[in-house]
Short mmCIF file of C-alpha atoms in Angstrom, two decimals:
data_model
loop_
_atom_site.label_atom_id
_atom_site.label_comp_id
_atom_site.label_asym_id
_atom_site.label_seq_id
_atom_site.Cartn_x
_atom_site.Cartn_y
_atom_site.Cartn_z
CA UNK J 1 93.34 96.98 75.32
CA UNK J 2 91.28 95.26 78.01
CA UNK J 3 87.92 94.04 76.78
CA UNK J 4 84.75 95.60 78.15
CA UNK J 5 82.42 93.11 79.75
CA UNK J 6 78.79 93.41 78.81
CA UNK J 7 75.68 91.44 77.99
CA UNK J 8 72.93 89.83 79.97
CA UNK J 9 75.24 87.95 82.34
CA UNK J 10 76.74 91.16 83.67
CA UNK J 11 73.29 92.69 84.12
CA UNK J 12 72.04 89.65 86.04
CA UNK J 13 75.03 89.78 88.37
CA UNK J 14 74.49 93.47 89.04
CA UNK J 15 70.76 93.08 89.68
CA UNK J 16 71.47 90.21 92.04
CA UNK J 17 74.06 92.27 93.87
CA UNK J 18 71.50 95.03 94.34
CA UNK J 19 68.87 92.79 96.00
CA UNK J 20 68.71 92.26 99.70
CA UNK J 21 70.75 95.30 100.74
CA UNK J 22 69.39 96.91 103.90
CA UNK J 23 67.84 100.34 103.78
CA UNK J 24 69.78 101.54 106.79
CA UNK J 25 72.50 100.31 109.08
CA UNK J 26 72.26 100.02 112.83
CA UNK J 27 73.21 103.65 113.26
CA UNK J 28 70.42 104.83 110.99
CA UNK J 29 72.75 105.91 108.16
CA UNK J 30 71.04 105.47 104.82
CA UNK J 31 73.31 103.85 102.21
CA UNK J 32 71.35 105.37 99.33
CA UNK J 33 73.36 108.56 99.26
CA UNK J 34 76.70 107.01 98.30
CA UNK J 35 74.88 104.71 95.92
CA UNK J 36 72.97 107.60 94.35
CA UNK J 37 76.19 109.55 93.94
CA UNK J 38 77.65 106.53 92.20
CA UNK J 39 74.54 106.02 90.06
CA UNK J 40 74.66 109.65 88.96
CA UNK J 41 78.32 109.31 88.01
CA UNK J 42 77.53 106.13 86.08
CA UNK J 43 74.70 107.91 84.29
CA UNK J 44 77.11 110.62 83.18
CA UNK J 45 79.11 107.97 81.33
CA UNK J 46 76.03 106.33 79.87
CA UNK J 47 75.77 103.26 82.06
CA UNK J 48 73.82 102.46 85.21
CA UNK J 49 74.81 99.77 87.69
CA UNK J 50 71.65 97.72 87.13
CA UNK J 51 70.64 98.86 83.67
CA UNK J 52 67.68 100.85 85.04
CA UNK J 53 67.18 104.57 85.30
CA UNK J 54 69.71 106.00 87.76
CA UNK J 55 68.69 107.38 91.13
CA UNK J 56 68.52 111.10 91.63
CA UNK J 57 71.21 112.36 93.96
CA UNK J 58 69.81 112.80 97.43
CA UNK J 59 70.27 115.64 99.88
CA UNK J 60 73.15 113.84 101.60
CA UNK J 61 75.30 114.69 98.58
CA UNK J 62 76.42 117.64 100.67
CA UNK J 63 78.40 115.26 102.88
CA UNK J 64 80.86 114.72 100.05
CA UNK J 65 81.16 118.43 99.34
CA UNK J 66 81.56 119.56 102.92
CA UNK J 67 78.30 121.12 104.01
CA UNK J 68 75.64 119.98 106.43
CA UNK J 69 75.88 118.24 109.79
CA UNK J 70 79.26 116.61 109.29
CA UNK J 71 80.93 119.88 108.39
CA UNK J 72 79.21 121.71 111.23
CA UNK J 73 80.46 119.11 113.69
CA UNK J 74 84.04 119.79 112.65
CA UNK J 75 83.84 123.51 113.34
CA UNK J 76 84.08 123.10 117.08
CA UNK J 77 85.15 126.34 118.72
CA UNK J 78 86.93 127.74 115.72
CA UNK J 79 84.98 130.99 115.46
CA UNK J 80 87.05 134.07 116.13
CA UNK J 81 86.18 137.70 116.67
CA UNK J 82 83.44 139.30 114.57
CA UNK J 83 82.26 135.86 113.54
CA UNK J 84 85.34 135.19 111.45
CA UNK J 85 85.99 131.49 111.54
CA UNK J 86 89.44 130.08 111.99
CA UNK J 87 89.79 126.63 110.43
CA UNK J 88 90.01 123.87 112.98
CA UNK J 89 92.01 120.70 112.62
CA UNK J 90 88.74 118.88 111.99
CA UNK J 91 87.86 121.25 109.17
CA UNK J 92 91.15 120.64 107.39
CA UNK J 93 91.29 116.87 107.80
CA UNK J 94 87.65 116.33 106.82
CA UNK J 95 88.06 118.56 103.80
CA UNK J 96 90.93 116.36 102.63
CA UNK J 97 89.01 113.17 103.40
CA UNK J 98 85.93 114.38 101.52
CA UNK J 99 88.04 115.13 98.47
CA UNK J 100 89.48 111.61 98.41
CA UNK J 101 86.03 110.03 98.82
CA UNK J 102 84.74 112.22 95.99
CA UNK J 103 87.56 111.05 93.71
CA UNK J 104 86.95 107.38 94.55
CA UNK J 105 83.23 107.60 93.80
CA UNK J 106 83.44 109.76 90.71
CA UNK J 107 86.15 107.60 89.13
CA UNK J 108 84.12 104.41 89.49
CA UNK J 109 82.55 104.58 86.01
CA UNK J 110 85.87 105.49 84.40
CA UNK J 111 87.53 102.48 86.02
CA UNK J 112 84.72 100.23 84.80
CA UNK J 113 85.19 101.53 81.26
CA UNK J 114 88.97 101.10 81.46
CA UNK J 115 89.61 104.77 80.69
CA UNK J 116 93.25 105.92 80.76
CA UNK J 117 94.74 106.60 84.20
CA UNK J 118 91.42 105.98 85.98
CA UNK J 119 92.62 102.94 87.95
CA UNK J 120 95.80 104.73 89.00
CA UNK J 121 93.94 107.83 90.19
CA UNK J 122 91.40 105.84 92.18
CA UNK J 123 94.19 103.84 93.76
CA UNK J 124 96.03 107.01 94.75
CA UNK J 125 92.86 108.40 96.34
CA UNK J 126 92.40 105.26 98.43
CA UNK J 127 96.01 105.49 99.58
CA UNK J 128 95.72 109.17 100.42
CA UNK J 129 92.61 108.61 102.50
CA UNK J 130 94.13 105.68 104.35
CA UNK J 131 97.29 107.68 104.93
CA UNK J 132 95.28 110.59 106.37
CA UNK J 133 93.61 108.22 108.81
CA UNK J 134 97.02 107.05 110.00
CA UNK J 135 98.64 110.49 110.13
CA UNK J 136 95.85 112.42 111.83
CA UNK J 137 95.02 110.10 114.71
CA UNK J 138 94.72 113.08 117.08
CA UNK J 139 91.84 114.36 114.94
CA UNK J 140 90.11 111.11 113.95
CA UNK J 141 89.46 108.23 116.32
CA UNK J 142 91.68 105.37 115.22
CA UNK J 143 89.26 102.79 116.57
CA UNK J 144 86.78 103.95 113.92
CA UNK J 145 89.17 104.64 111.05
CA UNK J 146 91.41 101.59 111.30
CA UNK J 147 88.75 99.15 110.00
CA UNK J 148 88.05 101.53 107.11
CA UNK J 149 91.78 101.70 106.43
CA UNK J 150 91.93 97.92 106.15
CA UNK J 151 89.22 98.00 103.49
CA UNK J 152 90.93 100.83 101.64
CA UNK J 153 94.16 98.83 101.63
CA UNK J 154 92.25 95.88 100.15
CA UNK J 155 90.72 98.06 97.43
CA UNK J 156 94.09 99.61 96.56
CA UNK J 157 95.59 96.12 96.22
CA UNK J 158 92.78 95.01 93.90
CA UNK J 159 93.19 98.13 91.80
CA UNK J 160 96.94 97.57 91.65
CA UNK J 161 96.97 94.07 90.14
CA UNK J 162 96.46 95.19 86.55
CA UNK J 163 98.12 98.59 86.96
CA UNK J 164 101.35 97.12 88.31
CA UNK J 165 101.47 94.57 85.50
CA UNK J 166 101.04 97.29 82.88
CA UNK J 167 103.76 99.49 84.37
CA UNK J 168 106.21 96.61 84.76
CA UNK J 169 105.57 95.30 81.24
CA UNK J 170 106.11 98.74 79.75
CA UNK J 171 109.36 99.15 81.68
CA UNK J 172 110.70 95.84 80.41
CA UNK J 173 109.51 96.53 76.88
CA UNK J 174 111.30 99.88 76.87
CA UNK J 175 114.44 98.20 78.16
CA UNK J 176 114.37 95.72 75.31
CA UNK J 177 113.74 98.52 72.83
CA UNK J 178 116.87 100.35 73.94
CA UNK J 179 119.11 97.38 73.12
CA UNK J 180 120.70 97.04 69.69
CA UNK J 181 119.61 94.09 67.61
CA UNK J 182 122.92 92.34 68.16
CA UNK J 183 122.09 92.00 71.88
CA UNK J 184 118.48 90.89 71.44
CA UNK J 185 119.10 87.16 71.26
CA UNK J 186 116.17 84.81 70.85
CA UNK J 187 112.42 85.55 70.79
CA UNK J 188 112.63 87.94 73.73
CA UNK J 189 109.70 90.14 72.65
CA UNK J 190 107.43 87.13 72.27
CA UNK J 191 108.62 85.74 75.60
CA UNK J 192 107.78 89.04 77.34
CA UNK J 193 104.38 89.21 75.63
CA UNK J 194 103.47 85.67 76.72
CA UNK J 195 104.65 86.36 80.27
CA UNK J 196 102.60 89.56 80.46
CA UNK J 197 99.44 88.06 78.97
CA UNK J 198 99.51 85.18 81.43
CA UNK J 199 99.64 87.64 84.30
CA UNK J 200 96.89 89.70 82.73
CA UNK J 201 94.49 86.81 82.22
CA UNK J 202 91.40 87.40 84.31
CA UNK J 203 92.71 90.58 85.97
CA UNK J 204 90.20 92.86 84.24
CA UNK J 205 87.21 90.61 84.98
CA UNK J 206 88.38 90.25 88.55
CA UNK J 207 88.44 94.01 89.06
CA UNK J 208 84.94 94.39 87.63
CA UNK J 209 83.72 91.64 89.92
CA UNK J 210 85.26 93.50 92.85
CA UNK J 211 83.43 96.71 91.90
CA UNK J 212 80.17 94.76 91.59
CA UNK J 213 80.73 92.86 94.81
CA UNK J 214 79.30 93.34 98.30
CA UNK J 215 82.62 94.23 99.93
CA UNK J 216 83.18 97.27 97.69
CA UNK J 217 79.58 98.42 98.07
CA UNK J 218 79.90 98.04 101.84
CA UNK J 219 83.03 100.21 101.72
CA UNK J 220 81.12 102.96 99.88
CA UNK J 221 78.42 102.79 102.53
CA UNK J 222 81.03 102.96 105.29
CA UNK J 223 82.69 106.00 103.72
CA UNK J 224 79.30 107.68 103.51
CA UNK J 225 78.68 106.93 107.19
CA UNK J 226 82.13 108.24 108.07
CA UNK J 227 81.39 111.59 106.42
CA UNK J 228 77.92 111.75 107.97
CA UNK J 229 79.22 111.16 111.50
CA UNK J 230 82.99 111.71 111.51
CA UNK J 231 84.68 110.13 114.55
CA UNK J 232 86.30 113.36 115.70
CA UNK J 233 88.47 113.55 118.79
CA UNK J 234 88.91 116.52 121.09
CA UNK J 235 91.87 117.88 119.12
CA UNK J 236 89.61 118.32 116.08
CA UNK J 237 88.37 121.57 117.59
CA UNK J 238 91.86 123.01 118.05
CA UNK J 239 93.43 125.47 115.60
CA UNK J 240 94.44 123.65 112.45
CA UNK J 241 98.06 124.88 112.16
CA UNK J 242 99.36 123.44 115.42
CA UNK J 243 97.67 120.05 114.97
CA UNK J 244 98.63 119.76 111.29
CA UNK J 245 102.25 120.67 111.95
CA UNK J 246 102.43 118.07 114.71
CA UNK J 247 101.07 115.36 112.41
CA UNK J 248 103.48 116.16 109.58
CA UNK J 249 106.49 116.31 111.89
CA UNK J 250 105.51 113.02 113.53
CA UNK J 251 105.49 111.34 110.13
CA UNK J 252 108.76 113.06 109.23
CA UNK J 253 110.46 111.58 112.30
CA UNK J 254 109.29 108.14 111.20
CA UNK J 255 110.71 108.79 107.74
CA UNK J 256 114.01 109.97 109.20
CA UNK J 257 114.41 106.82 111.29
CA UNK J 258 113.71 104.57 108.32
CA UNK J 259 115.97 106.49 105.96
CA UNK J 260 118.91 106.47 108.36
CA UNK J 261 118.39 102.74 108.95
CA UNK J 262 118.33 102.11 105.19
CA UNK J 263 121.54 104.06 104.65
CA UNK J 264 123.23 101.95 107.33
CA UNK J 265 121.86 98.60 106.08
CA UNK J 266 124.03 96.01 104.39
CA UNK J 267 123.91 95.95 100.60
CA UNK J 268 121.53 93.45 99.07
CA UNK J 269 118.15 92.26 100.26
CA UNK J 270 118.44 93.91 103.68
CA UNK J 271 119.01 97.33 102.14
CA UNK J 272 116.37 96.79 99.47
CA UNK J 273 113.74 96.06 102.11
CA UNK J 274 114.87 99.00 104.25
CA UNK J 275 114.70 101.39 101.31
CA UNK J 276 111.23 100.10 100.45
CA UNK J 277 110.12 100.85 104.01
CA UNK J 278 111.60 104.34 103.76
CA UNK J 279 109.73 104.89 100.49
CA UNK J 280 106.41 104.11 102.14
CA UNK J 281 107.26 106.45 105.01
CA UNK J 282 108.14 109.20 102.52
CA UNK J 283 104.81 108.78 100.77
CA UNK J 284 102.91 108.99 104.05
CA UNK J 285 104.82 112.13 105.08
CA UNK J 286 104.16 113.72 101.72
CA UNK J 287 100.44 113.00 101.90
CA UNK J 288 100.29 114.39 105.45
CA UNK J 289 101.93 117.60 104.25
CA UNK J 290 99.55 117.85 101.28
CA UNK J 291 96.57 117.51 103.60
CA UNK J 292 98.04 120.25 105.81
CA UNK J 293 98.34 122.85 103.04
CA UNK J 294 95.10 124.69 103.91
CA UNK J 295 96.41 125.08 107.46
CA UNK J 296 100.13 125.69 106.88
CA UNK J 297 100.20 127.19 103.41
CA UNK J 298 103.40 127.48 101.40
CA UNK J 299 105.70 125.76 103.95
CA UNK J 300 103.57 122.61 103.73
CA UNK J 301 103.54 122.77 99.94
CA UNK J 302 107.33 123.05 99.78
CA UNK J 303 107.77 120.34 102.42
CA UNK J 304 105.59 117.98 100.39
CA UNK J 305 107.57 118.77 97.26
CA UNK J 306 110.91 117.98 98.91
CA UNK J 307 109.55 114.79 100.41
CA UNK J 308 108.21 113.78 97.00
CA UNK J 309 111.76 113.93 95.62
CA UNK J 310 112.86 111.44 98.26
CA UNK J 311 109.85 109.26 97.53
CA UNK J 312 110.48 109.29 93.78
CA UNK J 313 114.12 108.33 94.16
CA UNK J 314 113.21 105.48 96.49
CA UNK J 315 110.39 104.53 94.12
CA UNK J 316 112.86 104.24 91.25
CA UNK J 317 114.92 101.92 93.39
CA UNK J 318 111.93 99.75 94.30
CA UNK J 319 110.81 99.58 90.66
CA UNK J 320 114.25 98.23 89.85
CA UNK J 321 113.95 95.59 92.56
CA UNK J 322 110.60 94.44 91.15
CA UNK J 323 111.90 94.51 87.57
CA UNK J 324 114.89 92.35 88.50
CA UNK J 325 112.57 89.76 89.99
CA UNK J 326 110.57 89.67 86.76
CA UNK J 327 113.73 89.42 84.66
CA UNK J 328 114.96 86.45 86.69
CA UNK J 329 111.62 84.77 86.05
CA UNK J 330 111.76 85.53 82.32
CA UNK J 331 115.33 84.27 82.02
CA UNK J 332 114.41 81.04 83.80
CA UNK J 333 111.43 80.47 81.51
CA UNK J 334 113.54 81.19 78.43
CA UNK J 335 116.24 78.74 79.49
CA UNK J 336 113.69 76.01 80.17
CA UNK J 337 112.34 76.55 76.64
CA UNK J 338 115.85 76.31 75.20
CA UNK J 339 115.94 79.98 74.21
CA UNK J 340 118.74 81.28 76.40
CA UNK J 341 118.52 84.10 78.92
CA UNK J 342 121.38 86.37 77.81
CA UNK J 343 119.24 89.38 76.90
CA UNK J 344 117.20 89.24 80.09
CA UNK J 345 120.43 88.92 82.06
CA UNK J 346 121.74 92.02 80.34
CA UNK J 347 118.63 93.97 81.35
CA UNK J 348 119.03 92.63 84.88
CA UNK J 349 122.51 94.13 85.01
CA UNK J 350 121.18 97.48 83.82
CA UNK J 351 118.50 97.48 86.51
CA UNK J 352 121.11 96.60 89.11
CA UNK J 353 123.23 99.56 87.99
CA UNK J 354 120.21 101.87 88.15
CA UNK J 355 119.45 100.78 91.71
CA UNK J 356 123.07 101.37 92.73
CA UNK J 357 122.89 104.84 91.21
CA UNK J 358 119.79 105.67 93.27
CA UNK J 359 121.47 104.40 96.42
CA UNK J 360 124.45 106.68 95.78
CA UNK J 361 122.15 109.66 95.19
CA UNK J 362 120.06 109.14 98.33
CA UNK J 363 122.39 110.74 100.94
CA UNK J 364 122.49 114.05 99.08
CA UNK J 365 118.76 114.10 98.32
CA UNK J 366 117.97 113.24 101.93
CA UNK J 367 120.37 115.86 103.28
CA UNK J 368 118.59 118.58 101.30
CA UNK J 369 115.12 117.38 102.27
CA UNK J 370 115.89 116.98 105.97
CA UNK J 371 117.33 120.41 106.74
CA UNK J 372 116.13 121.71 110.08
CA UNK J 373 114.90 124.99 108.60
CA UNK J 374 112.31 123.14 106.51
CA UNK J 375 110.78 121.64 109.63
CA UNK J 376 110.97 124.92 111.52
CA UNK J 377 108.95 126.60 108.77
CA UNK J 378 106.04 124.27 109.49
CA UNK J 379 105.66 125.32 113.11
CA UNK J 380 102.99 128.02 113.63
#
């Protein structure tokens, strides 16, 4: 279990980080709202960022929950007869964005306390928000969202350092556990433990430093400003179904191109890289469909589910690629220590067979997911 940092040193760093922050940015957006939301969440888990009494949540809390000026701006001309409002594209996209921002902020204390699954969930929320920025460029001005996306990518990478190590270590440990004792030659468990601990060293402290640092706090402020004054384009006022369907289908076409290219790629590194690219495209398409559910309903839900199957299969393949790289490293270290690398080589062969199995399964899974009728169901 990762140790929990505490003591006077941590408090001094946090108090220092809190000094000198401006009260407002050039656009007049007050950063206190995101900070107060965070302070309230920290208070709920029994710890404040600076050890003092937490701030009371301010009125701009409503930005995260979808009321107030930002929400009103998204309505556009969506009102129908008898005052009944039809959701606009801006309504739907901002609702999705607000939810991801809420998850990021509310998970902050859980990540700091190293609670189960907290890092993974925060990382997923950052990826979903960044993906929405990239998918819904007709709704949100890319000139404004692209810099935020860069910061979200950075945060996701920082969150992933420890998470990826944990997942990979557990995969390799399970692989060793499945082997009979006669095939577990040498101190393979100890070798894996040493390898994992070396990669883990400092990762937890580094993540806490990131969450205490100015770049992360600036990102929270930027997300707050984004919700306060969303950079909506003209299409944000159009009916949600037509805009959402267009965004999902655009991402689908990107996925289709990458999948077909991967299927045609030569076996080996070229195909591995192509399949990895297709996996990322599948994830983006899935997230776009999930964001579109309020506008498109059941067809979007089913489309996301089918795309998720493609993503999971490609994810299994990529996990195998990463595991094989780690096993090569472990075998090399074992040989240099005079221990032999037979067992790690055996696991390498198993991972290679698993990847080949996923490659064989892809054409059928893709054929089912890419049927024309599934795309037709999305069109309003």
